[in-house]
Amino acid sequence: MTLKQIHLTLLLSFSGLALGSGQLMADNSYGAIAYSGTSHISTTAQSWNSLQEAKNTALYNCNRDTPAKACYVPVEFQNACGALAIDYSGTWGGWWQSPSQAGGNGVNLALSHAKQKAIQACKQYAGPQAQCRVVAERCAVVFNF
């Protein structure tokens, strides 16, 4: 969903016009995180109508920004928040968390959980003493008003 769609949805909602669900926005929102292990660049894509669009956008932006053109998508998500953590040797861990899995506490908590779990996943592969850090985070969620 684009900012323009959100603005239009809010405008119509507050003006008293009733529209059926899904006329202005999609029922699903997809996101992806792309990463280059050679140049350590990460890019994100959010709020796409399909997973393929999100992955293609993240990959395009990552490959555009790195000379090696060796990007891949380690994290993809639907109606959720995703995070990617890496350590200094390039070992990574990714995770996604939906707002509903966060106990209904919303996007901020889902993003916080995704970041924590990405760091834990990175340490699982790199070792408990690894200095894993979040290098990319993004949410792709649908807000129905």
PDB file of C-alpha atoms in Angstrom:
ATOM      1  CA  MET A   1       0.000   0.000   0.000  1.00  0.00           C
ATOM      2  CA  THR A   2       1.378   3.352  -0.911  1.00  0.00           C
ATOM      3  CA  LEU A   3       1.316   6.495   1.178  1.00  0.00           C
ATOM      4  CA  LYS A   4      -1.128   7.922  -1.350  1.00  0.00           C
ATOM      5  CA  GLN A   5      -3.503   4.987  -0.755  1.00  0.00           C
ATOM      6  CA  ILE A   6      -3.283   5.432   3.018  1.00  0.00           C
ATOM      7  CA  HIS A   7      -3.966   9.150   2.667  1.00  0.00           C
ATOM      8  CA  LEU A   8      -6.926   8.508   0.345  1.00  0.00           C
ATOM      9  CA  THR A   9      -8.307   5.842   2.678  1.00  0.00           C
ATOM     10  CA  LEU A  10      -8.112   8.181   5.659  1.00  0.00           C
ATOM     11  CA  LEU A  11      -9.601  11.053   3.676  1.00  0.00           C
ATOM     12  CA  LEU A  12     -12.582   8.968   2.574  1.00  0.00           C
ATOM     13  CA  SER A  13     -13.053   7.498   6.049  1.00  0.00           C
ATOM     14  CA  PHE A  14     -13.161  10.866   7.737  1.00  0.00           C
ATOM     15  CA  SER A  15     -15.401  12.425   5.092  1.00  0.00           C
ATOM     16  CA  GLY A  16     -18.147   9.931   5.932  1.00  0.00           C
ATOM     17  CA  LEU A  17     -17.968   7.890   2.731  1.00  0.00           C
ATOM     18  CA  ALA A  18     -18.259   4.144   3.212  1.00  0.00           C
ATOM     19  CA  LEU A  19     -16.312   1.876   0.907  1.00  0.00           C
ATOM     20  CA  GLY A  20     -16.162  -1.892   0.887  1.00  0.00           C
ATOM     21  CA  SER A  21     -13.073  -3.525   2.299  1.00  0.00           C
ATOM     22  CA  GLY A  22     -10.319  -4.033  -0.233  1.00  0.00           C
ATOM     23  CA  GLN A  23     -11.424  -1.436  -2.769  1.00  0.00           C
ATOM     24  CA  LEU A  24      -8.538   0.886  -1.998  1.00  0.00           C
ATOM     25  CA  MET A  25      -6.042  -1.512  -0.513  1.00  0.00           C
ATOM     26  CA  ALA A  26      -4.886  -5.070  -0.835  1.00  0.00           C
ATOM     27  CA  ASP A  27      -5.653  -7.701   1.799  1.00  0.00           C
ATOM     28  CA  ASN A  28      -1.984  -8.675   1.998  1.00  0.00           C
ATOM     29  CA  SER A  29       1.238  -6.744   2.141  1.00  0.00           C
ATOM     30  CA  TYR A  30       4.592  -8.318   1.302  1.00  0.00           C
ATOM     31  CA  GLY A  31       8.146  -7.364   2.152  1.00  0.00           C
ATOM     32  CA  ALA A  32      11.674  -8.642   1.644  1.00  0.00           C
ATOM     33  CA  ILE A  33      15.225  -7.957   2.761  1.00  0.00           C
ATOM     34  CA  ALA A  34      18.078  -8.455   0.293  1.00  0.00           C
ATOM     35  CA  TYR A  35      21.706  -8.776   1.337  1.00  0.00           C
ATOM     36  CA  SER A  36      25.119  -8.928  -0.321  1.00  0.00           C
ATOM     37  CA  GLY A  37      27.669 -10.935   1.622  1.00  0.00           C
ATOM     38  CA  THR A  38      30.516  -9.568  -0.489  1.00  0.00           C
ATOM     39  CA  SER A  39      29.805  -5.867  -0.005  1.00  0.00           C
ATOM     40  CA  HIS A  40      27.695  -6.154   3.190  1.00  0.00           C
ATOM     41  CA  ILE A  41      24.895  -4.050   1.726  1.00  0.00           C
ATOM     42  CA  SER A  42      21.283  -4.696   2.676  1.00  0.00           C
ATOM     43  CA  THR A  43      18.141  -3.239   1.147  1.00  0.00           C
ATOM     44  CA  THR A  44      14.466  -3.631   1.932  1.00  0.00           C
ATOM     45  CA  ALA A  45      11.143  -3.566   0.135  1.00  0.00           C
ATOM     46  CA  GLN A  46       7.781  -3.228   1.806  1.00  0.00           C
ATOM     47  CA  SER A  47       4.073  -2.940   1.095  1.00  0.00           C
ATOM     48  CA  TRP A  48       4.026  -4.797  -2.221  1.00  0.00           C
ATOM     49  CA  ASN A  49       0.992  -6.708  -3.518  1.00  0.00           C
ATOM     50  CA  SER A  50       2.978  -9.904  -4.109  1.00  0.00           C
ATOM     51  CA  LEU A  51       5.988 -11.612  -2.619  1.00  0.00           C
ATOM     52  CA  GLN A  52       7.672 -11.698  -6.019  1.00  0.00           C
ATOM     53  CA  GLU A  53       7.353  -7.899  -6.381  1.00  0.00           C
ATOM     54  CA  ALA A  54       8.865  -7.388  -2.925  1.00  0.00           C
ATOM     55  CA  LYS A  55      11.753  -9.775  -3.610  1.00  0.00           C
ATOM     56  CA  ASN A  56      12.438  -8.299  -7.045  1.00  0.00           C
ATOM     57  CA  THR A  57      12.486  -4.754  -5.652  1.00  0.00           C
ATOM     58  CA  ALA A  58      14.803  -5.609  -2.764  1.00  0.00           C
ATOM     59  CA  LEU A  59      17.139  -7.530  -5.100  1.00  0.00           C
ATOM     60  CA  TYR A  60      17.147  -4.772  -7.720  1.00  0.00           C
ATOM     61  CA  ASN A  61      18.011  -2.105  -5.151  1.00  0.00           C
ATOM     62  CA  CYS A  62      20.706  -4.248  -3.544  1.00  0.00           C
ATOM     63  CA  ASN A  63      22.354  -5.213  -6.831  1.00  0.00           C
ATOM     64  CA  ARG A  64      22.181  -1.596  -7.997  1.00  0.00           C
ATOM     65  CA  ASP A  65      24.161  -0.526  -4.928  1.00  0.00           C
ATOM     66  CA  THR A  66      26.864  -3.212  -4.998  1.00  0.00           C
ATOM     67  CA  PRO A  67      29.476  -3.818  -7.696  1.00  0.00           C
ATOM     68  CA  ALA A  68      29.476  -7.598  -7.142  1.00  0.00           C
ATOM     69  CA  LYS A  69      25.773  -8.003  -8.038  1.00  0.00           C
ATOM     70  CA  ALA A  70      25.677 -10.973  -5.664  1.00  0.00           C
ATOM     71  CA  CYS A  71      22.599 -10.135  -3.603  1.00  0.00           C
ATOM     72  CA  TYR A  72      20.082 -12.676  -2.353  1.00  0.00           C
ATOM     73  CA  VAL A  73      16.903 -12.537  -0.235  1.00  0.00           C
ATOM     74  CA  PRO A  74      17.384 -14.186   3.168  1.00  0.00           C
ATOM     75  CA  VAL A  75      14.211 -12.718   4.719  1.00  0.00           C
ATOM     76  CA  GLU A  76      10.740 -12.426   3.204  1.00  0.00           C
ATOM     77  CA  PHE A  77       7.453 -11.752   4.971  1.00  0.00           C
ATOM     78  CA  GLN A  78       3.721 -11.264   4.515  1.00  0.00           C
ATOM     79  CA  ASN A  79       1.655  -9.014   6.802  1.00  0.00           C
ATOM     80  CA  ALA A  80       4.575  -8.999   9.221  1.00  0.00           C
ATOM     81  CA  CYS A  81       7.846  -7.396  10.238  1.00  0.00           C
ATOM     82  CA  GLY A  82      11.197  -8.839   9.216  1.00  0.00           C
ATOM     83  CA  ALA A  83      14.768  -8.324  10.374  1.00  0.00           C
ATOM     84  CA  LEU A  84      18.246  -9.410   9.302  1.00  0.00           C
ATOM     85  CA  ALA A  85      21.204  -9.605  11.690  1.00  0.00           C
ATOM     86  CA  ILE A  86      24.823 -10.315  10.757  1.00  0.00           C
ATOM     87  CA  ASP A  87      28.109 -10.703  12.602  1.00  0.00           C
ATOM     88  CA  TYR A  88      31.479  -9.365  11.503  1.00  0.00           C
ATOM     89  CA  SER A  89      32.359 -12.548   9.592  1.00  0.00           C
ATOM     90  CA  GLY A  90      29.175 -12.276   7.508  1.00  0.00           C
ATOM     91  CA  THR A  91      27.165 -15.013   9.221  1.00  0.00           C
ATOM     92  CA  TRP A  92      23.531 -13.981   9.267  1.00  0.00           C
ATOM     93  CA  GLY A  93      20.225 -14.779  10.870  1.00  0.00           C
ATOM     94  CA  GLY A  94      16.816 -13.611   9.751  1.00  0.00           C
ATOM     95  CA  TRP A  95      13.379 -13.644  11.285  1.00  0.00           C
ATOM     96  CA  TRP A  96       9.866 -12.385  10.700  1.00  0.00           C
ATOM     97  CA  GLN A  97       7.084 -11.776  13.185  1.00  0.00           C
ATOM     98  CA  SER A  98       3.453 -10.891  12.521  1.00  0.00           C
ATOM     99  CA  PRO A  99       1.720  -8.306  14.720  1.00  0.00           C
ATOM    100  CA  SER A 100      -0.913 -10.902  15.668  1.00  0.00           C
ATOM    101  CA  GLN A 101       1.832 -13.253  16.915  1.00  0.00           C
ATOM    102  CA  ALA A 102       3.022 -10.460  19.172  1.00  0.00           C
ATOM    103  CA  GLY A 103      -0.126 -10.900  21.251  1.00  0.00           C
ATOM    104  CA  GLY A 104      -2.105  -8.192  19.507  1.00  0.00           C
ATOM    105  CA  ASN A 105       0.271  -5.515  20.726  1.00  0.00           C
ATOM    106  CA  GLY A 106       0.948  -4.221  17.267  1.00  0.00           C
ATOM    107  CA  VAL A 107       3.676  -3.448  14.839  1.00  0.00           C
ATOM    108  CA  ASN A 108       6.246  -1.988  17.251  1.00  0.00           C
ATOM    109  CA  LEU A 109       6.298  -5.132  19.363  1.00  0.00           C
ATOM    110  CA  ALA A 110       6.381  -7.366  16.268  1.00  0.00           C
ATOM    111  CA  LEU A 111       9.382  -5.447  14.926  1.00  0.00           C
ATOM    112  CA  SER A 112      11.128  -5.642  18.292  1.00  0.00           C
ATOM    113  CA  HIS A 113      10.560  -9.427  18.415  1.00  0.00           C
ATOM    114  CA  ALA A 114      11.770  -9.871  14.836  1.00  0.00           C
ATOM    115  CA  LYS A 115      14.999  -7.994  15.621  1.00  0.00           C
ATOM    116  CA  GLN A 116      15.627 -10.007  18.802  1.00  0.00           C
ATOM    117  CA  LYS A 117      14.959 -13.307  17.023  1.00  0.00           C
ATOM    118  CA  ALA A 118      17.202 -12.336  14.078  1.00  0.00           C
ATOM    119  CA  ILE A 119      20.072 -11.701  16.509  1.00  0.00           C
ATOM    120  CA  GLN A 120      19.391 -15.035  18.237  1.00  0.00           C
ATOM    121  CA  ALA A 121      19.347 -16.849  14.874  1.00  0.00           C
ATOM    122  CA  CYS A 122      22.625 -15.182  13.877  1.00  0.00           C
ATOM    123  CA  LYS A 123      24.241 -16.273  17.151  1.00  0.00           C
ATOM    124  CA  GLN A 124      22.912 -19.797  16.666  1.00  0.00           C
ATOM    125  CA  TYR A 125      24.939 -20.058  13.443  1.00  0.00           C
ATOM    126  CA  ALA A 126      27.910 -17.839  14.319  1.00  0.00           C
ATOM    127  CA  GLY A 127      28.287 -18.918  17.945  1.00  0.00           C
ATOM    128  CA  PRO A 128      27.053 -17.492  21.252  1.00  0.00           C
ATOM    129  CA  GLN A 129      29.944 -15.017  21.518  1.00  0.00           C
ATOM    130  CA  ALA A 130      29.312 -13.559  18.038  1.00  0.00           C
ATOM    131  CA  GLN A 131      28.655  -9.838  17.848  1.00  0.00           C
ATOM    132  CA  CYS A 132      25.512 -10.003  15.746  1.00  0.00           C
ATOM    133  CA  ARG A 133      23.749  -6.748  14.917  1.00  0.00           C
ATOM    134  CA  VAL A 134      20.574  -5.887  13.025  1.00  0.00           C
ATOM    135  CA  VAL A 135      21.443  -4.418   9.622  1.00  0.00           C
ATOM    136  CA  ALA A 136      17.948  -4.256   8.119  1.00  0.00           C
ATOM    137  CA  GLU A 137      14.408  -4.180   9.425  1.00  0.00           C
ATOM    138  CA  ARG A 138      11.075  -3.477   7.815  1.00  0.00           C
ATOM    139  CA  CYS A 139       7.337  -4.053   8.272  1.00  0.00           C
ATOM    140  CA  ALA A 140       4.774  -4.788   5.590  1.00  0.00           C
ATOM    141  CA  VAL A 141       1.345  -4.711   7.174  1.00  0.00           C
ATOM    142  CA  VAL A 142      -2.176  -3.794   6.104  1.00  0.00           C
ATOM    143  CA  PHE A 143      -4.067  -1.299   8.217  1.00  0.00           C
ATOM    144  CA  ASN A 144      -7.838  -1.552   7.848  1.00  0.00           C
ATOM    145  CA  PHE A 145      -9.613   1.487   9.224  1.00  0.00           C
TER     146      PHE A 145
END
